[in-house]
Amino acid sequence: MTQQSSTGALTEAVYYILLSLQVPSHGYGMMQFVQELSHGRVQLAPGTLYGALSSLVERGWIQALEGSGRKKEYEITDAGREALQIELKRLEELVRHGHEWTKELET
């Protein structure tokens, strides 16, 4: 079980990093993925990315691949997948509540 409930919601950067690591990737690849997926709305600066990667490694949500060469590659762990799934459910609930409440106000 992850400790996400005690740390609260994921930041948008962490959410997108975990999402990008469904396949192993290096930092630049993650930055490109996030920019493309968000249609340019989210652009991870190198400092933000590498600070987040360090934090995610400490939490055990991602790990560096052994022998990944000059460009260090990372992959998501089972704990990271669980944290991502918890966040997806949380976000879905927020959207559902928003739709339910605004629909109720319209009637």
mmCIF file of C-alpha atoms in Angstrom, residues 29-103:
data_model
loop_
_atom_site.group_PDB
_atom_site.id
_atom_site.type_symbol
_atom_site.label_atom_id
_atom_site.label_comp_id
_atom_site.label_asym_id
_atom_site.label_seq_id
_atom_site.Cartn_x
_atom_site.Cartn_y
_atom_site.Cartn_z
ATOM 1 C CA GLY A 29 11.660 11.534 -23.297
ATOM 2 C CA MET A 30 9.423 12.232 -20.294
ATOM 3 C CA MET A 31 9.513 15.954 -21.009
ATOM 4 C CA GLN A 32 8.492 15.356 -24.629
ATOM 5 C CA PHE A 33 5.731 12.904 -23.662
ATOM 6 C CA VAL A 34 4.186 15.321 -21.162
ATOM 7 C CA GLN A 35 4.307 18.228 -23.592
ATOM 8 C CA GLU A 36 2.712 16.161 -26.366
ATOM 9 C CA LEU A 37 0.038 14.558 -24.170
ATOM 10 C CA SER A 38 -0.976 17.904 -22.666
ATOM 11 C CA HIS A 39 -0.897 19.602 -26.102
ATOM 12 C CA GLY A 40 1.793 21.960 -24.829
ATOM 13 C CA ARG A 41 -0.130 23.089 -21.735
ATOM 14 C CA VAL A 42 2.324 21.378 -19.380
ATOM 15 C CA GLN A 43 6.031 21.797 -20.000
ATOM 16 C CA LEU A 44 8.345 20.299 -17.407
ATOM 17 C CA ALA A 45 11.471 22.335 -16.774
ATOM 18 C CA PRO A 46 14.606 20.235 -16.189
ATOM 19 C CA GLY A 47 14.860 21.368 -12.559
ATOM 20 C CA THR A 48 11.247 20.435 -11.864
ATOM 21 C CA LEU A 49 11.630 17.085 -13.595
ATOM 22 C CA TYR A 50 14.842 16.015 -11.917
ATOM 23 C CA GLY A 51 13.677 17.194 -8.497
ATOM 24 C CA ALA A 52 10.488 15.175 -8.933
ATOM 25 C CA LEU A 53 12.418 12.118 -10.149
ATOM 26 C CA SER A 54 14.608 12.225 -7.051
ATOM 27 C CA SER A 55 11.535 12.435 -4.821
ATOM 28 C CA LEU A 56 9.785 9.606 -6.666
ATOM 29 C CA VAL A 57 12.839 7.353 -6.325
ATOM 30 C CA GLU A 58 12.900 8.090 -2.573
ATOM 31 C CA ARG A 59 9.208 7.165 -2.301
ATOM 32 C CA GLY A 60 9.844 3.931 -4.188
ATOM 33 C CA TRP A 61 7.404 4.875 -6.943
ATOM 34 C CA ILE A 62 10.026 4.767 -9.708
ATOM 35 C CA GLN A 63 13.480 3.271 -10.093
ATOM 36 C CA ALA A 64 16.455 3.839 -12.328
ATOM 37 C CA LEU A 65 17.185 1.036 -14.754
ATOM 38 C CA GLU A 66 20.522 -0.661 -14.354
ATOM 39 C CA GLY A 67 23.022 -0.099 -17.150
ATOM 40 C CA SER A 68 20.896 2.488 -18.925
ATOM 41 C CA GLY A 69 24.009 4.219 -20.195
ATOM 42 C CA ARG A 70 24.633 7.927 -20.496
ATOM 43 C CA LYS A 71 20.943 8.845 -20.394
ATOM 44 C CA LYS A 72 19.580 7.432 -17.153
ATOM 45 C CA GLU A 73 16.303 5.653 -17.761
ATOM 46 C CA TYR A 74 13.563 5.169 -15.196
ATOM 47 C CA GLU A 75 10.635 2.823 -14.839
ATOM 48 C CA ILE A 76 7.558 2.903 -12.659
ATOM 49 C CA THR A 77 7.330 0.423 -9.773
ATOM 50 C CA ASP A 78 4.266 -1.434 -8.516
ATOM 51 C CA ALA A 79 3.947 1.160 -5.743
ATOM 52 C CA GLY A 80 4.062 3.918 -8.373
ATOM 53 C CA ARG A 81 1.351 2.193 -10.428
ATOM 54 C CA GLU A 82 -0.792 1.959 -7.315
ATOM 55 C CA ALA A 83 -0.257 5.665 -6.536
ATOM 56 C CA LEU A 84 -1.220 6.540 -10.115
ATOM 57 C CA GLN A 85 -4.390 4.417 -9.928
ATOM 58 C CA ILE A 86 -5.379 6.049 -6.633
ATOM 59 C CA GLU A 87 -4.888 9.468 -8.198
ATOM 60 C CA LEU A 88 -6.918 8.518 -11.283
ATOM 61 C CA LYS A 89 -9.813 7.437 -9.053
ATOM 62 C CA ARG A 90 -9.539 10.667 -7.052
ATOM 63 C CA LEU A 91 -9.599 12.787 -10.214
ATOM 64 C CA GLU A 92 -12.525 10.810 -11.652
ATOM 65 C CA GLU A 93 -14.451 11.401 -8.431
ATOM 66 C CA LEU A 94 -13.759 15.158 -8.608
ATOM 67 C CA VAL A 95 -15.021 15.333 -12.179
ATOM 68 C CA ARG A 96 -18.075 13.185 -11.397
ATOM 69 C CA HIS A 97 -18.993 15.378 -8.423
ATOM 70 C CA GLY A 98 -18.561 18.504 -10.523
ATOM 71 C CA HIS A 99 -20.859 17.154 -13.250
ATOM 72 C CA GLU A 100 -23.441 15.934 -10.731
ATOM 73 C CA TRP A 101 -23.518 19.220 -8.828
ATOM 74 C CA THR A 102 -23.660 21.511 -11.846
ATOM 75 C CA LYS A 103 -26.383 19.331 -13.409
#
